[in-house]
């Protein structure tokens, strides 16, 4: 949506059609995420994530201001629970500084409690820039602006095939065929499938990882003022349950990360044998599973055991009890995995003659959406304008 919006704003005379298989927009990753406006603390300096997160952050705030979308720059704390985590936390601070973050404050045990009275840790960081927003509202505004600029959005339309005759591509859907000079694939959990329609050999596969949340009961929401994160394990930066006050209200705890047996499998019982078999047969996934089976089993265990999930949360807030948590929603991450077992960390955009494929756009891609949209949009405009 952000890419379509950028193209229409950069060159209003270009015709843009957004094709979406669902009956509304933002039904998948965008509509099921944590709603955090990330500040750029974690990402490797110079990576696409770091540069797009920071410029995307400023664009997102300006966009919300301009279009009266409510958000709250409530800040977050990152909590070190052991002496070893302090070492990792210090790396994080250096990374944040490198990425241009200002105003971070190192906290001792007592100072942590000034921000979050119920948290326990040996030290922490306060990051004032982090905020919360409802990304469904943001996407709806993107859609509105695209349509106002005479771009078209077709819902209930699933891309089934793409052919091209050298100059024009034809996108074949359940709802007619659509021709264009350039196809941009931003299909999230199915981005590899759509890319395969035009590229025989693709070295990555999307492996879906479900992230499950609990919600704090109304009476216990007082335990969390804003956003509370653990120091991430550098080997698994996307793991580690945290607490998030949501822009739409309530406090979520999670997510974990378990292999989803279906790409859009939001429930434990959702299974698509074909999709599961594909994940399991992918050599890259087999390598990941062999290497990290212990971590994976831990995540699975927490998925089925509320007691274990609660225990993970108690690392940050010891007084939380199982009875304080009710089942929340879930989101499924589209994690690109290469053939050699590399879980691709950075955003990945791959071009071929007729298409631009956004093949890996995990967190913080909602925060960064306007920056990614600008990057991809510029690539597109330069290709079709010549
Ligand atoms: C659990 C979770 C928590 C997250 N938390 C945050 C956060 O707090 N902050 C942040 O910045 N980021 C967060 N993210 C990441 C962020 O949500 C995603 O990176 C971002 O939403 C990706 O947007 P997208 O448009 O690429 O994918 P999606 O939102 O998944 O959109 C892809 C769209 O393509 C459509 N589609 C797929 N196949 C076809 C087809 N064949 N034909 C037509 N349409 C098709 C789908 O229906 C879907 O609507 C989180 C992600 C998850 C999963």
Tab-separated table of C-alpha atoms and ligand atoms in Angstrom:
chain	number	residue	atom	x	y	z
A	1	UNK	CA	0.000	0.000	0.000
A	2	UNK	CA	2.847	2.373	0.863
A	3	UNK	CA	4.570	1.566	-2.427
A	4	UNK	CA	1.396	2.263	-4.417
A	5	UNK	CA	0.955	5.495	-2.508
A	6	UNK	CA	4.516	6.608	-3.215
A	7	UNK	CA	4.142	5.902	-6.942
A	8	UNK	CA	0.898	7.891	-7.174
A	9	UNK	CA	2.424	10.787	-5.240
A	10	UNK	CA	5.688	10.772	-7.228
A	11	UNK	CA	4.015	10.506	-10.622
A	12	UNK	CA	0.230	10.983	-10.537
A	13	UNK	CA	-0.127	10.157	-14.220
A	14	UNK	CA	1.023	6.551	-13.717
A	15	UNK	CA	-1.820	4.058	-13.446
A	16	UNK	CA	-1.577	1.929	-10.311
A	17	UNK	CA	-3.635	-1.123	-9.427
A	18	UNK	CA	-3.346	-2.847	-6.029
A	19	UNK	CA	-4.524	-6.463	-6.070
A	20	UNK	CA	-5.530	-7.968	-2.706
A	21	UNK	CA	-6.965	-11.443	-2.259
A	22	UNK	CA	-8.863	-10.662	0.948
A	23	UNK	CA	-12.130	-8.771	1.382
A	24	UNK	CA	-10.306	-5.993	3.235
A	25	UNK	CA	-6.783	-4.666	3.517
A	26	UNK	CA	-4.323	-5.363	6.354
A	27	UNK	CA	-5.852	-8.720	7.204
A	28	UNK	CA	-2.515	-10.484	7.668
A	29	UNK	CA	0.826	-9.323	9.100
A	30	UNK	CA	-0.068	-5.633	9.125
A	31	UNK	CA	-3.341	-6.150	10.949
A	32	UNK	CA	-2.008	-8.643	13.501
A	33	UNK	CA	1.202	-7.025	14.642
A	34	UNK	CA	2.179	-5.461	17.969
A	35	UNK	CA	1.484	-1.927	16.802
A	36	UNK	CA	4.865	-0.601	17.884
A	37	UNK	CA	6.550	2.334	16.154
A	38	UNK	CA	10.118	1.113	16.434
A	39	UNK	CA	12.941	3.554	17.018
A	40	UNK	CA	15.825	1.712	15.319
A	41	UNK	CA	17.612	0.501	18.437
A	42	UNK	CA	18.284	-3.084	17.385
A	43	UNK	CA	19.334	-3.045	13.775
A	44	UNK	CA	22.785	-3.527	12.334
A	45	UNK	CA	24.117	-0.087	11.374
A	46	UNK	CA	23.978	0.372	7.620
A	47	UNK	CA	21.437	-2.415	7.082
A	48	UNK	CA	18.226	-1.727	5.152
A	49	UNK	CA	16.385	-2.293	8.431
A	50	UNK	CA	18.381	0.394	10.243
A	51	UNK	CA	18.169	3.027	7.512
A	52	UNK	CA	14.531	2.383	6.610
A	53	UNK	CA	13.424	2.118	10.237
A	54	UNK	CA	14.832	5.493	11.168
A	55	UNK	CA	13.643	7.369	8.097
A	56	UNK	CA	10.384	5.389	8.218
A	57	UNK	CA	9.921	6.329	11.868
A	58	UNK	CA	10.013	10.056	11.072
A	59	UNK	CA	7.797	9.613	8.027
A	60	UNK	CA	5.272	7.608	10.062
A	61	UNK	CA	5.018	10.270	12.773
A	62	UNK	CA	4.666	13.038	10.173
A	63	UNK	CA	2.029	10.984	8.301
A	64	UNK	CA	0.005	10.371	11.461
A	65	UNK	CA	0.213	14.075	12.355
A	66	UNK	CA	-0.836	15.119	8.885
A	67	UNK	CA	-3.809	12.749	8.788
A	68	UNK	CA	-4.858	12.936	12.434
A	69	UNK	CA	-4.141	9.271	13.191
A	70	UNK	CA	-3.641	8.903	16.914
A	71	UNK	CA	-0.340	7.538	18.175
A	72	UNK	CA	1.560	7.745	21.415
A	73	UNK	CA	5.323	8.127	21.737
A	74	UNK	CA	5.207	6.522	25.147
A	75	UNK	CA	8.806	5.254	25.147
A	76	UNK	CA	9.945	1.783	26.093
A	77	UNK	CA	12.293	0.144	28.512
A	78	UNK	CA	14.620	-2.740	27.701
A	79	UNK	CA	15.365	-4.803	30.785
A	80	UNK	CA	18.572	-6.747	31.509
A	81	UNK	CA	17.796	-9.624	33.847
A	82	UNK	CA	21.355	-10.804	34.544
A	83	UNK	CA	24.949	-9.565	34.520
A	84	UNK	CA	25.492	-11.310	31.145
A	85	UNK	CA	22.572	-9.404	29.694
A	86	UNK	CA	24.168	-6.124	30.773
A	87	UNK	CA	27.014	-6.858	28.333
A	88	UNK	CA	24.469	-7.400	25.547
A	89	UNK	CA	22.552	-4.314	26.661
A	90	UNK	CA	25.701	-2.209	26.345
A	91	UNK	CA	26.146	-3.463	22.763
A	92	UNK	CA	22.566	-2.426	22.125
A	93	UNK	CA	23.233	1.071	23.421
A	94	UNK	CA	26.235	1.389	21.100
A	95	UNK	CA	24.110	0.179	18.202
A	96	UNK	CA	21.357	2.648	19.044
A	97	UNK	CA	23.870	5.517	19.173
A	98	UNK	CA	25.346	4.403	15.874
A	99	UNK	CA	21.849	4.470	14.382
A	100	UNK	CA	21.450	8.055	15.569
A	101	UNK	CA	19.177	7.468	18.564
A	102	UNK	CA	19.307	10.301	21.034
A	103	UNK	CA	18.123	10.571	24.606
A	104	UNK	CA	18.560	6.916	25.621
A	105	UNK	CA	18.973	6.639	29.363
A	106	UNK	CA	20.759	3.822	31.181
A	107	UNK	CA	18.754	2.768	34.241
A	108	UNK	CA	19.764	1.025	37.438
A	109	UNK	CA	17.442	-1.269	39.378
A	110	UNK	CA	15.669	1.582	41.176
A	111	UNK	CA	15.378	3.795	38.103
A	112	UNK	CA	13.743	0.939	36.202
A	113	UNK	CA	10.928	1.079	38.730
A	114	UNK	CA	10.406	4.795	38.124
A	115	UNK	CA	9.309	3.889	34.589
A	116	UNK	CA	7.704	0.532	35.293
A	117	UNK	CA	7.044	-0.005	39.020
A	118	UNK	CA	6.347	-3.743	38.672
A	119	UNK	CA	9.405	-4.667	36.624
A	120	UNK	CA	12.387	-6.513	38.029
A	121	UNK	CA	15.806	-6.431	36.419
A	122	UNK	CA	19.419	-5.644	37.177
A	123	UNK	CA	19.591	-2.699	34.752
A	124	UNK	CA	17.839	-1.290	31.734
A	125	UNK	CA	17.574	1.316	29.025
A	126	UNK	CA	14.814	3.838	28.478
A	127	UNK	CA	14.230	4.664	24.822
A	128	UNK	CA	11.989	7.736	24.629
A	129	UNK	CA	11.245	7.630	20.872
A	130	UNK	CA	9.372	4.293	20.728
A	131	UNK	CA	5.630	4.597	20.280
A	132	UNK	CA	2.392	2.795	19.509
A	133	UNK	CA	-0.116	3.162	16.691
A	134	UNK	CA	-2.855	1.133	15.046
A	135	UNK	CA	-1.392	0.004	11.707
A	136	UNK	CA	-4.819	-0.956	10.363
A	137	UNK	CA	-5.796	2.705	10.594
A	138	UNK	CA	-2.511	3.709	8.923
A	139	UNK	CA	-3.109	1.240	6.045
A	140	UNK	CA	-6.682	2.394	5.633
A	141	UNK	CA	-5.396	5.935	5.217
A	142	UNK	CA	-2.856	4.733	2.623
A	143	UNK	CA	-5.764	3.111	0.752
A	144	UNK	CA	-7.896	6.217	0.954
A	145	UNK	CA	-5.101	8.395	-0.436
A	146	UNK	CA	-4.330	5.935	-3.242
A	147	UNK	CA	-7.978	5.983	-4.287
A	148	UNK	CA	-8.200	9.769	-4.016
A	149	UNK	CA	-5.251	9.934	-6.408
A	150	UNK	CA	-7.213	7.663	-8.780
A	151	UNK	CA	-5.239	4.534	-8.005
A	152	UNK	CA	-7.358	1.401	-7.944
A	153	UNK	CA	-7.624	-1.268	-5.227
A	154	UNK	CA	-9.226	-4.575	-6.129
A	155	UNK	CA	-10.248	-6.707	-3.155
A	156	UNK	CA	-11.240	-10.398	-3.289
A	157	UNK	CA	-8.770	-10.821	-6.132
A	158	UNK	CA	-6.123	-13.503	-5.898
A	159	UNK	CA	-3.048	-13.535	-8.132
A	160	UNK	CA	-2.787	-16.978	-9.729
A	161	UNK	CA	-0.262	-16.500	-12.490
A	162	UNK	CA	1.830	-13.868	-14.228
A	163	UNK	CA	2.807	-14.027	-17.884
A	164	UNK	CA	4.614	-11.524	-20.033
A	165	UNK	CA	5.161	-10.923	-23.707
A	166	UNK	CA	8.398	-8.996	-23.393
A	167	UNK	CA	6.919	-5.560	-22.753
A	168	UNK	CA	3.626	-6.127	-20.947
A	169	UNK	CA	2.933	-8.423	-17.989
A	170	UNK	CA	-0.469	-10.014	-17.516
A	171	UNK	CA	-1.519	-10.786	-13.976
A	172	UNK	CA	-4.030	-13.603	-14.044
A	173	UNK	CA	-6.459	-13.622	-11.134
A	174	UNK	CA	-9.754	-15.194	-10.122
A	175	UNK	CA	-11.241	-11.813	-10.991
A	176	UNK	CA	-10.016	-11.199	-14.510
A	177	UNK	CA	-6.666	-10.477	-16.113
A	178	UNK	CA	-4.796	-7.215	-15.572
A	179	UNK	CA	-2.039	-5.859	-17.755
A	180	UNK	CA	0.809	-3.568	-16.785
A	181	UNK	CA	4.373	-2.580	-17.531
A	182	UNK	CA	5.632	-3.641	-14.120
A	183	UNK	CA	4.465	-5.984	-11.384
A	184	UNK	CA	5.461	-5.289	-7.773
A	185	UNK	CA	5.099	-8.253	-5.474
A	186	UNK	CA	4.402	-7.351	-1.823
A	187	UNK	CA	2.503	-10.538	-0.995
A	188	UNK	CA	3.923	-11.048	2.506
A	189	UNK	CA	3.414	-14.665	3.520
A	190	UNK	CA	3.050	-15.630	-0.164
A	191	UNK	CA	5.751	-13.361	-1.594
A	192	UNK	CA	7.946	-16.344	-2.560
A	193	UNK	CA	4.996	-18.040	-4.288
A	194	UNK	CA	4.224	-14.920	-6.309
A	195	UNK	CA	7.934	-14.463	-7.105
A	196	UNK	CA	8.074	-18.057	-8.368
A	197	UNK	CA	5.489	-17.159	-10.995
A	198	UNK	CA	8.148	-15.144	-12.810
A	199	UNK	CA	11.406	-16.623	-11.486
A	200	UNK	CA	12.069	-20.301	-11.980
A	201	UNK	CA	14.910	-20.396	-9.512
A	202	UNK	CA	14.349	-18.711	-6.215
A	203	UNK	CA	16.832	-19.205	-3.431
A	204	UNK	CA	14.466	-18.294	-0.623
A	205	UNK	CA	11.283	-19.716	0.850
A	206	UNK	CA	8.897	-18.068	3.245
A	207	UNK	CA	8.698	-20.071	6.454
A	208	UNK	CA	5.673	-18.971	8.492
A	209	UNK	CA	6.234	-18.495	12.225
A	210	UNK	CA	3.169	-17.890	14.369
A	211	UNK	CA	3.499	-15.432	17.221
A	212	UNK	CA	0.908	-15.987	19.940
A	213	UNK	CA	-0.142	-13.397	22.475
A	214	UNK	CA	-1.824	-13.362	25.842
A	215	UNK	CA	-3.698	-10.327	27.097
A	216	UNK	CA	-3.520	-8.939	30.606
A	217	UNK	CA	-6.900	-9.004	32.294
A	218	UNK	CA	-8.445	-5.541	32.784
A	219	UNK	CA	-7.769	-5.647	36.535
A	220	UNK	CA	-4.048	-6.347	35.951
A	221	UNK	CA	-3.364	-3.826	33.202
A	222	UNK	CA	-1.887	-1.561	35.871
A	223	UNK	CA	1.163	-3.860	35.955
A	224	UNK	CA	2.356	-2.385	32.644
A	225	UNK	CA	2.494	1.319	31.981
A	226	UNK	CA	3.932	1.264	28.446
A	227	UNK	CA	6.297	-1.080	26.622
A	228	UNK	CA	8.615	-3.533	28.370
A	229	UNK	CA	11.146	-5.584	26.396
A	230	UNK	CA	13.867	-8.058	27.371
A	231	UNK	CA	17.413	-7.668	26.020
A	232	UNK	CA	17.244	-9.692	22.792
A	233	UNK	CA	19.395	-12.755	22.269
A	234	UNK	CA	21.681	-11.740	19.368
A	235	UNK	CA	21.204	-15.206	17.812
A	236	UNK	CA	17.399	-14.834	17.832
A	237	UNK	CA	16.634	-11.121	17.835
A	238	UNK	CA	12.959	-11.788	17.004
A	239	UNK	CA	12.456	-14.014	20.059
A	240	UNK	CA	11.684	-12.924	23.600
A	241	UNK	CA	8.246	-12.149	24.966
A	242	UNK	CA	7.494	-8.540	25.830
A	243	UNK	CA	4.643	-6.406	27.106
A	244	UNK	CA	2.959	-3.939	24.786
A	245	UNK	CA	0.311	-1.411	25.610
A	246	UNK	CA	-1.787	-1.417	22.462
A	247	UNK	CA	-2.991	1.700	20.639
A	248	UNK	CA	-6.445	0.088	20.398
A	249	UNK	CA	-6.487	-0.500	24.162
A	250	UNK	CA	-5.362	-3.304	26.461
A	251	UNK	CA	-1.954	-4.803	27.145
A	252	UNK	CA	-0.546	-7.726	25.178
A	253	UNK	CA	2.115	-10.138	26.332
A	254	UNK	CA	4.111	-12.086	23.781
A	255	UNK	CA	4.631	-13.113	21.072
A	256	UNK	CA	6.411	-16.450	21.014
A	257	UNK	CA	7.478	-17.928	17.654
A	258	UNK	CA	6.386	-21.389	16.556
A	259	UNK	CA	6.368	-22.962	13.109
A	260	UNK	CA	2.893	-22.366	11.664
A	261	UNK	CA	1.501	-25.451	9.926
A	262	UNK	CA	-0.244	-23.169	7.456
A	263	UNK	CA	0.983	-19.838	6.068
A	264	UNK	CA	-2.056	-18.025	7.346
A	265	UNK	CA	-2.532	-20.376	10.279
A	266	UNK	CA	-3.529	-18.205	13.218
A	267	UNK	CA	-4.703	-21.109	15.395
A	268	UNK	CA	-2.728	-24.061	16.701
A	269	UNK	CA	-5.118	-26.429	14.907
A	270	UNK	CA	-4.786	-24.726	11.490
A	271	UNK	CA	-2.964	-27.056	9.156
A	272	UNK	CA	-2.374	-27.166	5.424
A	273	UNK	CA	-0.575	-30.409	4.646
A	274	UNK	CA	0.884	-29.109	1.371
A	275	UNK	CA	2.263	-25.925	2.914
A	276	UNK	CA	3.616	-27.761	5.954
A	277	UNK	CA	5.295	-30.384	3.757
A	278	UNK	CA	6.896	-27.594	1.714
A	279	UNK	CA	8.333	-25.920	4.816
A	280	UNK	CA	9.656	-29.224	6.151
A	281	UNK	CA	11.162	-30.220	2.802
A	282	UNK	CA	13.008	-26.932	2.308
A	283	UNK	CA	16.734	-27.693	2.854
A	284	UNK	CA	17.216	-24.302	4.522
A	285	UNK	CA	14.492	-24.983	7.075
A	286	UNK	CA	15.905	-28.443	7.795
A	287	UNK	CA	19.259	-26.830	8.585
A	288	UNK	CA	17.614	-24.242	10.853
A	289	UNK	CA	15.641	-26.988	12.629
A	290	UNK	CA	18.773	-29.113	13.172
A	291	UNK	CA	20.734	-26.176	14.510
A	292	UNK	CA	18.103	-24.579	16.722
A	293	UNK	CA	15.860	-27.506	17.668
A	294	UNK	CA	16.262	-26.827	21.378
A	295	UNK	CA	15.138	-23.196	21.076
A	296	UNK	CA	12.279	-24.295	18.811
A	297	UNK	CA	11.122	-26.910	21.319
A	298	UNK	CA	11.127	-24.261	24.063
A	299	UNK	CA	8.917	-22.006	21.951
A	300	UNK	CA	6.571	-24.947	21.188
A	301	UNK	CA	6.377	-25.833	24.869
A	302	UNK	CA	5.416	-22.257	25.763
A	303	UNK	CA	2.787	-22.396	23.034
A	304	UNK	CA	1.018	-25.299	24.718
A	305	UNK	CA	1.818	-24.533	28.357
A	306	UNK	CA	0.371	-21.344	29.800
A	307	UNK	CA	2.439	-21.993	32.935
A	308	UNK	CA	5.651	-21.944	30.875
A	309	UNK	CA	4.543	-18.799	29.010
A	310	UNK	CA	3.767	-17.140	32.348
A	311	UNK	CA	7.192	-18.139	33.656
A	312	UNK	CA	8.852	-16.417	30.688
A	313	UNK	CA	6.854	-13.265	31.445
A	314	UNK	CA	7.731	-13.456	35.151
A	315	UNK	CA	11.353	-12.841	34.189
A	316	UNK	CA	10.250	-9.234	33.577
A	317	UNK	CA	7.315	-8.915	35.996
A	318	UNK	CA	7.604	-11.560	38.733
A	319	UNK	CA	4.152	-10.918	40.222
A	320	UNK	CA	2.299	-11.929	37.036
A	321	UNK	CA	0.220	-15.074	37.532
A	322	UNK	CA	-1.430	-17.411	35.030
A	323	UNK	CA	-4.824	-16.122	36.125
A	324	UNK	CA	-3.818	-12.581	35.059
A	325	UNK	CA	-3.617	-13.684	31.423
A	326	UNK	CA	-6.327	-14.433	28.894
A	327	UNK	CA	-5.742	-15.793	25.398
A	328	UNK	CA	-5.002	-12.999	22.946
A	329	UNK	CA	-4.618	-12.950	19.183
A	330	UNK	CA	-1.839	-14.220	16.973
A	331	UNK	CA	0.153	-12.999	14.005
A	332	UNK	CA	2.149	-15.020	11.485
A	333	UNK	CA	5.581	-13.726	10.447
A	334	UNK	CA	6.725	-14.237	6.882
A	335	UNK	CA	10.332	-15.218	7.537
A	336	UNK	CA	12.439	-15.686	4.434
A	337	UNK	CA	14.869	-18.578	4.754
A	338	UNK	CA	17.562	-19.286	2.190
A	339	UNK	CA	18.536	-22.722	0.916
A	340	UNK	CA	21.597	-22.865	3.181
A	341	UNK	CA	19.714	-22.378	6.413
A	342	UNK	CA	20.095	-18.641	6.741
A	343	UNK	CA	17.123	-16.887	8.310
A	344	UNK	CA	17.301	-13.656	6.348
A	345	UNK	CA	17.439	-10.807	8.800
A	346	UNK	CA	17.441	-7.727	6.585
A	347	UNK	CA	14.744	-6.525	4.206
A	348	UNK	CA	15.186	-8.262	0.850
A	349	UNK	CA	14.081	-6.719	-2.430
A	350	UNK	CA	14.850	-8.675	-5.598
A	351	UNK	CA	14.280	-7.316	-9.100
A	352	UNK	CA	13.987	-9.151	-12.370
A	353	UNK	CA	13.084	-7.964	-15.836
A	354	UNK	CA	9.353	-7.586	-15.256
A	355	UNK	CA	8.916	-7.596	-11.472
A	356	UNK	CA	10.118	-6.145	-8.212
A	357	UNK	CA	9.742	-8.637	-5.385
A	358	UNK	CA	9.701	-7.622	-1.739
A	359	UNK	CA	10.775	-10.989	-0.363
A	360	UNK	CA	11.532	-10.238	3.251
A	361	UNK	CA	9.781	-7.433	5.086
A	362	UNK	CA	9.597	-8.509	8.736
A	363	UNK	CA	9.476	-6.206	11.759
A	364	UNK	CA	10.060	-3.205	11.733
A	365	UNK	CA	8.493	-3.125	8.261
A	366	UNK	CA	5.227	-1.589	9.490
A	367	UNK	CA	7.162	1.286	11.097
A	368	UNK	CA	9.303	1.502	7.969
A	369	UNK	CA	6.469	1.137	5.478
A	370	UNK	CA	6.661	4.659	4.070
A	371	UNK	CA	10.446	4.384	3.681
A	372	UNK	CA	10.243	0.936	2.050
A	373	UNK	CA	7.390	2.231	-0.113
A	374	UNK	CA	9.593	5.115	-1.202
A	375	UNK	CA	12.542	2.814	-1.967
A	376	UNK	CA	10.453	0.375	-3.990
A	377	UNK	CA	8.329	3.145	-5.485
A	378	UNK	CA	11.431	4.959	-6.765
A	379	UNK	CA	12.713	1.748	-8.345
A	380	UNK	CA	9.341	1.329	-10.027
A	381	UNK	CA	8.951	4.895	-11.238
A	382	UNK	CA	12.446	4.917	-12.730
A	383	UNK	CA	11.699	1.697	-14.608
A	384	UNK	CA	8.343	2.592	-16.081
A	385	UNK	CA	9.102	6.243	-16.804
A	386	UNK	CA	11.880	5.490	-19.324
B	1	LIG	C1	3.392	-10.991	15.293
B	1	LIG	C2	3.980	-9.801	14.584
B	1	LIG	C3	4.276	-8.630	15.293
B	1	LIG	C4	4.850	-7.550	14.619
B	1	LIG	N1	5.041	-6.376	15.296
B	1	LIG	C5	5.486	-5.278	14.607
B	1	LIG	C6	5.572	-4.012	15.244
B	1	LIG	O1	5.195	-3.862	16.406
B	1	LIG	N2	6.069	-2.953	14.543
B	1	LIG	C7	6.482	-3.077	13.241
B	1	LIG	O2	6.951	-2.089	12.659
B	1	LIG	N3	6.362	-4.268	12.596
B	1	LIG	C8	5.857	-5.347	13.245
B	1	LIG	N4	5.695	-6.534	12.584
B	1	LIG	C9	6.071	-6.613	11.183
B	1	LIG	C10	5.026	-5.979	10.261
B	1	LIG	O3	3.716	-6.219	10.686
B	1	LIG	C11	5.202	-6.541	8.859
B	1	LIG	O4	6.560	-6.474	8.542
B	1	LIG	C12	4.410	-5.781	7.817
B	1	LIG	O5	3.079	-5.687	8.235
B	1	LIG	C13	4.519	-6.457	6.470
B	1	LIG	O6	3.618	-5.840	5.591
B	1	LIG	P1	3.379	-6.479	4.152
B	1	LIG	O7	2.467	-5.564	3.439
B	1	LIG	O8	4.709	-6.817	3.556
B	1	LIG	O9	2.675	-7.882	4.438
B	1	LIG	P2	1.120	-8.219	4.801
B	1	LIG	O10	0.574	-7.223	5.760
B	1	LIG	O11	1.129	-9.642	5.216
B	1	LIG	O12	0.394	-8.024	3.432
B	1	LIG	C14	0.545	-8.907	2.341
B	1	LIG	C15	-0.773	-8.939	1.613
B	1	LIG	O13	-0.625	-9.697	0.402
B	1	LIG	C16	-1.850	-10.373	0.182
B	1	LIG	N5	-1.601	-11.507	-0.724
B	1	LIG	C17	-0.820	-12.580	-0.504
B	1	LIG	N6	-0.841	-13.396	-1.566
B	1	LIG	C18	-1.649	-12.839	-2.491
B	1	LIG	C19	-2.092	-13.234	-3.783
B	1	LIG	N7	-1.675	-14.371	-4.360
B	1	LIG	N8	-2.947	-12.411	-4.446
B	1	LIG	C20	-3.379	-11.240	-3.886
B	1	LIG	N9	-3.004	-10.838	-2.646
B	1	LIG	C21	-2.143	-11.619	-1.955
B	1	LIG	C22	-2.289	-10.807	1.566
B	1	LIG	O14	-3.660	-11.114	1.622
B	1	LIG	C23	-1.883	-9.610	2.414
B	1	LIG	O15	-2.941	-8.711	2.614
B	1	LIG	C24	5.146	-7.638	13.227
B	1	LIG	C25	4.819	-8.811	12.530
B	1	LIG	C26	4.235	-9.874	13.189
B	1	LIG	C27	3.858	-11.082	12.397
